[in-house]
mmCIF file of C-alpha atoms in Angstrom:
data_model
loop_
_atom_site.group_PDB
_atom_site.id
_atom_site.type_symbol
_atom_site.label_atom_id
_atom_site.label_comp_id
_atom_site.label_asym_id
_atom_site.label_seq_id
_atom_site.Cartn_x
_atom_site.Cartn_y
_atom_site.Cartn_z
ATOM 1 C CA MET A 669 130.897 197.565 170.402
ATOM 2 C CA ALA A 670 132.769 194.450 172.527
ATOM 3 C CA THR A 671 130.346 192.993 175.005
ATOM 4 C CA LYS A 672 131.939 193.605 178.134
ATOM 5 C CA ILE A 673 132.433 190.439 180.590
ATOM 6 C CA TYR A 674 133.598 190.790 184.148
ATOM 7 C CA ILE A 675 134.932 187.448 185.938
ATOM 8 C CA VAL A 676 134.437 188.376 189.521
ATOM 9 C CA TYR A 677 135.704 186.451 192.328
ATOM 10 C CA TYR A 678 137.179 185.764 195.778
ATOM 11 C CA SER A 679 139.581 183.228 196.605
ATOM 12 C CA THR A 680 141.694 182.274 199.938
ATOM 13 C CA TRP A 681 144.169 179.673 198.618
ATOM 14 C CA GLY A 682 143.663 180.135 195.123
ATOM 15 C CA HIS A 683 141.233 177.419 194.043
ATOM 16 C CA VAL A 684 138.692 180.091 192.534
ATOM 17 C CA ALA A 685 141.618 182.179 191.381
ATOM 18 C CA THR A 686 142.559 179.340 188.884
ATOM 19 C CA LEU A 687 138.710 178.679 187.534
ATOM 20 C CA ALA A 688 138.583 182.347 187.192
ATOM 21 C CA GLU A 689 141.831 182.301 184.692
ATOM 22 C CA GLU A 690 140.193 179.200 182.460
ATOM 23 C CA MET A 691 136.864 180.949 182.459
ATOM 24 C CA LYS A 692 138.535 184.259 180.864
ATOM 25 C CA LYS A 693 140.385 181.340 178.400
ATOM 26 C CA GLY A 694 136.798 180.222 177.509
ATOM 27 C CA ALA A 695 135.157 183.948 177.304
ATOM 28 C CA ASP A 696 138.015 185.248 174.994
ATOM 29 C CA SER A 697 137.205 182.274 172.700
ATOM 30 C CA VAL A 698 134.679 183.887 171.875
ATOM 31 C CA PRO A 699 134.293 187.239 169.284
ATOM 32 C CA GLY A 700 133.696 191.060 169.692
ATOM 33 C CA VAL A 701 134.424 190.359 173.595
ATOM 34 C CA GLU A 702 136.188 192.434 176.177
ATOM 35 C CA VAL A 703 136.976 190.285 179.297
ATOM 36 C CA THR A 704 137.955 191.324 182.746
ATOM 37 C CA ILE A 705 138.705 189.691 186.015
ATOM 38 C CA TRP A 706 138.315 191.104 188.959
ATOM 39 C CA ARG A 707 138.377 190.444 192.985
ATOM 40 C CA VAL A 708 136.661 191.490 195.568
ATOM 41 C CA PRO A 709 138.079 193.346 198.666
ATOM 42 C CA GLU A 710 139.485 191.074 201.342
ATOM 43 C CA THR A 711 138.010 191.245 204.783
ATOM 44 C CA LEU A 712 140.130 189.772 206.997
ATOM 45 C CA PRO A 713 142.909 191.054 208.857
ATOM 46 C CA GLN A 714 146.495 189.866 207.476
ATOM 47 C CA GLU A 715 147.304 188.118 210.402
ATOM 48 C CA VAL A 716 144.668 185.574 210.218
ATOM 49 C CA LEU A 717 145.411 185.384 206.513
ATOM 50 C CA GLY A 718 148.875 184.582 207.372
ATOM 51 C CA LYS A 719 147.511 181.882 209.914
ATOM 52 C CA MET A 720 145.432 180.101 207.637
ATOM 53 C CA HIS A 721 148.078 180.182 204.887
ATOM 54 C CA ALA A 722 145.744 181.679 202.713
ATOM 55 C CA ALA A 723 147.528 182.595 199.089
ATOM 56 C CA PRO A 724 148.217 186.045 198.443
ATOM 57 C CA GLY A 725 145.692 188.595 196.462
ATOM 58 C CA ARG A 726 146.514 188.382 192.083
ATOM 59 C CA GLU A 727 148.223 191.362 191.994
ATOM 60 C CA ASP A 728 147.085 191.241 188.293
ATOM 61 C CA HIS A 729 143.060 190.444 189.434
ATOM 62 C CA PRO A 730 142.326 194.759 190.179
ATOM 63 C CA VAL A 731 139.862 194.554 193.333
ATOM 64 C CA ILE A 732 136.324 195.934 192.187
ATOM 65 C CA THR A 733 133.994 198.553 193.630
ATOM 66 C CA ALA A 734 130.067 197.649 193.399
ATOM 67 C CA ARG A 735 129.381 200.722 191.231
ATOM 68 C CA GLN A 736 131.768 198.606 188.501
ATOM 69 C CA LEU A 737 129.167 196.290 188.112
ATOM 70 C CA ALA A 738 127.336 198.662 186.396
ATOM 71 C CA GLU A 739 129.807 198.510 183.332
ATOM 72 C CA ALA A 740 129.619 194.770 182.428
ATOM 73 C CA ASP A 741 127.093 192.985 179.997
ATOM 74 C CA GLY A 742 127.566 190.065 181.991
ATOM 75 C CA ILE A 743 129.371 188.628 184.900
ATOM 76 C CA LEU A 744 130.847 185.541 186.511
ATOM 77 C CA PHE A 745 130.662 185.277 190.063
ATOM 78 C CA GLY A 746 133.184 183.112 191.973
ATOM 79 C CA PHE A 747 133.553 181.732 195.417
ATOM 80 C CA PRO A 748 134.747 179.341 197.843
ATOM 81 C CA THR A 749 131.750 177.925 200.014
ATOM 82 C CA ARG A 750 131.425 178.586 204.095
ATOM 83 C CA PHE A 751 129.299 175.329 205.019
ATOM 84 C CA GLY A 752 127.590 175.475 201.790
ATOM 85 C CA MET A 753 127.255 178.929 201.078
ATOM 86 C CA MET A 754 129.325 181.257 200.034
ATOM 87 C CA ALA A 755 132.388 183.053 201.692
ATOM 88 C CA ALA A 756 131.806 185.814 203.400
ATOM 89 C CA GLN A 757 134.107 188.151 201.690
ATOM 90 C CA MET A 758 131.761 187.684 198.913
ATOM 91 C CA LYS A 759 128.426 187.777 200.726
ATOM 92 C CA ALA A 760 129.882 191.246 202.130
ATOM 93 C CA PHE A 761 131.098 192.626 198.821
ATOM 94 C CA PHE A 762 127.217 191.808 197.450
ATOM 95 C CA ASP A 763 125.964 193.756 200.438
ATOM 96 C CA THR A 764 127.664 196.960 198.724
ATOM 97 C CA THR A 765 125.302 196.835 195.841
ATOM 98 C CA SER A 766 122.594 198.523 197.430
ATOM 99 C CA GLY A 767 123.010 201.252 195.453
ATOM 100 C CA LEU A 768 122.674 199.091 192.050
ATOM 101 C CA TRP A 769 119.439 197.219 193.443
ATOM 102 C CA GLN A 770 117.759 200.792 194.272
ATOM 103 C CA SER A 771 118.771 202.027 190.867
ATOM 104 C CA GLY A 772 118.029 198.625 188.571
ATOM 105 C CA ALA A 773 121.496 198.994 187.501
ATOM 106 C CA LEU A 774 121.953 195.138 187.212
ATOM 107 C CA ALA A 775 118.415 194.338 186.219
ATOM 108 C CA GLY A 776 118.857 192.037 182.623
ATOM 109 C CA LYS A 777 122.366 191.453 182.813
ATOM 110 C CA PRO A 778 122.935 187.619 182.624
ATOM 111 C CA ALA A 779 124.950 186.031 185.625
ATOM 112 C CA GLY A 780 126.518 182.992 186.501
ATOM 113 C CA VAL A 781 128.562 181.507 189.238
ATOM 114 C CA PHE A 782 131.276 178.946 189.731
ATOM 115 C CA PHE A 783 132.492 177.678 193.460
ATOM 116 C CA ALA A 784 134.969 175.147 195.573
ATOM 117 C CA THR A 785 134.364 173.523 198.219
ATOM 118 C CA GLY A 786 136.614 171.390 200.506
ATOM 119 C CA THR A 787 134.920 167.805 200.324
ATOM 120 C CA GLN A 788 132.340 165.725 198.284
ATOM 121 C CA GLY A 789 129.107 166.865 200.287
ATOM 122 C CA GLY A 790 130.914 170.562 201.242
ATOM 123 C CA GLY A 791 128.334 172.420 199.011
ATOM 124 C CA GLN A 792 128.928 172.012 195.286
ATOM 125 C CA GLU A 793 125.429 172.548 194.962
ATOM 126 C CA THR A 794 123.929 174.277 197.176
ATOM 127 C CA THR A 795 126.508 176.603 197.299
ATOM 128 C CA ALA A 796 125.595 177.999 193.304
ATOM 129 C CA LEU A 797 122.050 177.772 194.440
ATOM 130 C CA THR A 798 122.107 179.721 197.589
ATOM 131 C CA ALA A 799 123.900 182.413 195.659
ATOM 132 C CA VAL A 800 120.812 182.627 193.171
ATOM 133 C CA THR A 801 119.167 185.317 195.934
ATOM 134 C CA GLN A 802 121.969 187.599 195.512
ATOM 135 C CA LEU A 803 120.821 187.396 191.795
ATOM 136 C CA THR A 804 117.438 187.303 192.242
ATOM 137 C CA HIS A 805 116.857 190.517 193.902
ATOM 138 C CA HIS A 806 118.528 192.061 191.705
ATOM 139 C CA GLY A 807 116.620 190.991 188.162
ATOM 140 C CA MET A 808 119.861 189.596 187.172
ATOM 141 C CA LEU A 809 119.461 187.086 184.277
ATOM 142 C CA PHE A 810 121.041 183.298 185.827
ATOM 143 C CA VAL A 811 122.705 181.151 183.341
ATOM 144 C CA PRO A 812 123.740 177.836 184.562
ATOM 145 C CA VAL A 813 126.236 175.634 182.475
ATOM 146 C CA GLY A 814 123.587 172.851 182.610
ATOM 147 C CA TYR A 815 125.109 169.648 180.842
ATOM 148 C CA THR A 816 125.747 171.830 177.607
ATOM 149 C CA HIS A 817 129.510 170.192 178.457
ATOM 150 C CA GLY A 818 129.095 166.269 177.125
ATOM 151 C CA ALA A 819 130.021 163.210 177.787
ATOM 152 C CA GLY A 820 132.338 164.496 180.266
ATOM 153 C CA MET A 821 130.128 165.571 182.594
ATOM 154 C CA PHE A 822 127.945 162.461 182.754
ATOM 155 C CA ALA A 823 131.447 160.403 183.534
ATOM 156 C CA MET A 824 132.313 158.622 186.673
ATOM 157 C CA ASP A 825 135.622 157.455 186.480
ATOM 158 C CA GLU A 826 137.053 160.509 188.470
ATOM 159 C CA VAL A 827 136.094 162.316 191.567
ATOM 160 C CA LYS A 828 135.624 166.150 190.210
ATOM 161 C CA GLY A 829 133.735 169.359 191.367
ATOM 162 C CA GLY A 830 131.470 171.091 189.365
ATOM 163 C CA SER A 831 127.411 170.884 188.895
ATOM 164 C CA PRO A 832 125.020 172.006 186.360
ATOM 165 C CA TYR A 833 124.676 175.357 188.562
ATOM 166 C CA GLY A 834 128.161 175.817 187.802
ATOM 167 C CA ALA A 835 132.047 174.843 187.425
ATOM 168 C CA GLY A 836 133.475 174.030 190.628
ATOM 169 C CA THR A 837 136.347 171.606 192.189
ATOM 170 C CA PHE A 838 137.516 170.349 195.156
ATOM 171 C CA ALA A 839 140.107 172.058 197.700
ATOM 172 C CA GLY A 840 140.216 169.164 200.060
ATOM 173 C CA ALA A 841 139.784 169.949 203.939
ATOM 174 C CA ASP A 842 143.008 171.966 203.884
ATOM 175 C CA GLY A 843 143.227 172.979 200.690
ATOM 176 C CA SER A 844 146.216 171.337 199.330
ATOM 177 C CA ARG A 845 144.008 169.630 196.489
ATOM 178 C CA VAL A 846 144.634 171.753 192.940
ATOM 179 C CA PRO A 847 141.750 171.555 190.126
ATOM 180 C CA SER A 848 141.820 168.677 187.531
ATOM 181 C CA ASP A 849 141.763 168.672 184.356
ATOM 182 C CA ALA A 850 138.382 168.056 183.698
ATOM 183 C CA GLU A 851 137.803 170.761 186.073
ATOM 184 C CA LEU A 852 139.425 172.776 184.377
ATOM 185 C CA ALA A 853 138.044 172.138 181.270
ATOM 186 C CA LEU A 854 134.438 172.454 182.674
ATOM 187 C CA ALA A 855 135.455 176.056 183.999
ATOM 188 C CA ALA A 856 136.826 176.622 180.268
ATOM 189 C CA HIS A 857 133.645 175.827 178.719
ATOM 190 C CA GLN A 858 131.106 177.672 181.409
ATOM 191 C CA GLY A 859 133.252 180.951 180.334
ATOM 192 C CA LYS A 860 132.660 180.348 176.752
ATOM 193 C CA TYR A 861 129.219 179.489 176.923
ATOM 194 C CA PHE A 862 128.024 182.004 179.452
ATOM 195 C CA THR A 863 129.821 184.761 176.911
ATOM 196 C CA GLY A 864 128.071 183.088 174.033
ATOM 197 C CA ILE A 865 124.233 183.751 175.702
ATOM 198 C CA ALA A 866 125.330 186.921 177.080
ATOM 199 C CA LYS A 867 126.551 188.278 173.582
ATOM 200 C CA LYS A 868 123.012 187.534 171.796
ATOM 201 C CA LEU A 869 121.066 189.247 174.577
ATOM 202 C CA LYS A 870 122.856 192.513 174.432
ATOM 203 C CA VAL A 871 121.781 192.774 170.674
ATOM 204 C CA VAL A 872 118.540 191.913 171.615
#
């Protein structure tokens, strides 16, 4: 039976959605897996999103419900930061998982995170670190990418997002920057690395 990997994200201007696609490419390279990208429900009215010039929701990425998380063997969560923490839309989604928490449906499942921030000091580590509390209360196993991507993670010749906690990108204060090749490469690597671990854990 295939190992089911869910990539669950929220994206305002499309940066996190782009990383999610790269995660899937990496995950798909692992034999014997089934990878699905999902987005969490939007909480802001369309009028507000329009004023923010938010990107339209990706119709090819279906909206997930909390109960569907239990179907996955491993989950990668992606979100933009808001003042060093996950965006409210993702937090609101986690707030709907109390039934899974009570039943322990997610306990023992591996989970990872990826993210986008507006600036270099915008929370490339704190956004991930504070997200771990959600995983901990569910008893999930946090799988950071560490420095497994090799020399590229040590390079100092360009500005790039990401950290040992997970892949990341900088959106720019106005959301105009797009993910760089280095950021996309880390996202693809994390997808492959995480999926390999989830596959091993499934047979334990």
